[in-house]
XYZ file of C-alpha atoms in Angstrom:
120
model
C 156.936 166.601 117.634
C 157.421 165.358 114.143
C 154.119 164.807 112.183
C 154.350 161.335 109.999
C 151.338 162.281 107.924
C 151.436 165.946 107.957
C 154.122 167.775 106.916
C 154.696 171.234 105.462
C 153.163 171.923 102.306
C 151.273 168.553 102.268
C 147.621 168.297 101.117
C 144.794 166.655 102.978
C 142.323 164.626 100.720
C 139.479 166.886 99.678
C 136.318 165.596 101.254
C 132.807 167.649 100.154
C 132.068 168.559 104.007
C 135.571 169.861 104.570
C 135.163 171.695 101.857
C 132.059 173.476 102.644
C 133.016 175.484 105.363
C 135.920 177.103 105.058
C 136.893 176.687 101.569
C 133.556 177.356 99.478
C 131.860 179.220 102.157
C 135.236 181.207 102.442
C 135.151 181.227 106.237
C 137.550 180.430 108.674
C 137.263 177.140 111.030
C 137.991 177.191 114.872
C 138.230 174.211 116.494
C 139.263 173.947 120.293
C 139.156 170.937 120.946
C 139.471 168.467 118.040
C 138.966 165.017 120.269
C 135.235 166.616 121.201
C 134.447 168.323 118.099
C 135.462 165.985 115.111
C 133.326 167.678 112.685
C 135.184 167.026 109.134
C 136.692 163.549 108.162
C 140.053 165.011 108.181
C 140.076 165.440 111.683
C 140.484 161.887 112.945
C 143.858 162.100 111.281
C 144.544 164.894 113.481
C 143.662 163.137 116.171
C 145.881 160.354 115.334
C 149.206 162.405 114.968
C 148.476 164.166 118.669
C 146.941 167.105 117.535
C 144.380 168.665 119.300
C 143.338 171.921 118.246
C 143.445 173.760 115.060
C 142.334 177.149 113.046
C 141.676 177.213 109.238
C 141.784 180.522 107.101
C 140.575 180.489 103.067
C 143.032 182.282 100.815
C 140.536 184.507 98.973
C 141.523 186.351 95.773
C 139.261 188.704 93.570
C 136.197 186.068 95.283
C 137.688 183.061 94.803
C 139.367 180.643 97.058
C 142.670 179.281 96.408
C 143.554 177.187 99.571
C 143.996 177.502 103.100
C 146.448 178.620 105.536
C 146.188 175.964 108.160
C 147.790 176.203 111.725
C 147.405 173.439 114.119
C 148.492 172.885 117.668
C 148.929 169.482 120.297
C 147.668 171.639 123.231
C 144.003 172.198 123.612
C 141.967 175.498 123.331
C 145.475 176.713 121.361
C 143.278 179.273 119.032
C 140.579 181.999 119.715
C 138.609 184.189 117.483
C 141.272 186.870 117.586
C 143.767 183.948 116.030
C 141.234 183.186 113.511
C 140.427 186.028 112.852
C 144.177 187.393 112.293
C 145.022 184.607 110.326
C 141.962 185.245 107.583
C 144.285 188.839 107.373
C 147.190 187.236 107.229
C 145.676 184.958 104.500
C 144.431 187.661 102.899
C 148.295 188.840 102.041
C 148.886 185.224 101.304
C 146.439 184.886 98.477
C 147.970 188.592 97.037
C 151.495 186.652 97.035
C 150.044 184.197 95.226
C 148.001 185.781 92.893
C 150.990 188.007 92.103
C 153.242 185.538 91.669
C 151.058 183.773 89.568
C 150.271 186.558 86.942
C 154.366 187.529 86.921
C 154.389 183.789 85.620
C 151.502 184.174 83.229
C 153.508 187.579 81.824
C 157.225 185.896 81.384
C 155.437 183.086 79.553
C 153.451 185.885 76.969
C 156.704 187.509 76.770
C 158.965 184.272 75.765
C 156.204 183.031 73.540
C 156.503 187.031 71.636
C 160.102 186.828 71.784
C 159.805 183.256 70.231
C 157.178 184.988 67.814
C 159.084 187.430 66.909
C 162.655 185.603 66.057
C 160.383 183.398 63.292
């Protein structure tokens, strides 16, 4: 099925009770059944594009979060507490990527603005 609203690497609109859970409170969300358990805003817009369950994981680095490694599914009861709870690990080794790749980026821009620096 090909999502109109969702599609890889998109962003849902940051709402403050989406938020709370498993971004800020840096804990995963389970939700089996999305038609019965709407409990964020974003969810109707699951809903809408035929999805029906789903399983959230914060990207935590050095006690911060960063995102969210979102997997989402049209068949009901798609994730358990094993899923969620492997994806938080997985998420884990997402957040080092990132953080890595994110200081190597910080580094290559101190070392062009010395080489710069130094050529004057």
């Amino acid at each position: 099925m090909l999502l109109r609203t969702f599609e890889p690497g998109s962003n849902l609109a940051e709402t403050r009770a989406s938020r709370h859970g498993f971004f800020d409170q840096q804990r995963p969300a389970l939700c089996h059944d999305i038609q019965k358990e709407q409990r964020y805003p974003n969810d109707r817009h699951l809903v809408a594009e035929g999805l029906n369950s789903y399983c959230v994981a914060p990207l935590i680095i050095g006690g911060r979060s960063i995102g969210t490694l979102n997997l989402a599914s049209e068949k009901t009861n798609q994730y358990s507490e094993a899923d969620a709870e492997f994806l938080c690990e997985l998420g884990s080794q997402v957040a080092l990527a990132v953080s890595n790749m994110t200081s190597f980026e910080e580094i290559a821009a101190l070392n062009n603005k010395v080489e710069y620096t130094a050529q004057r």
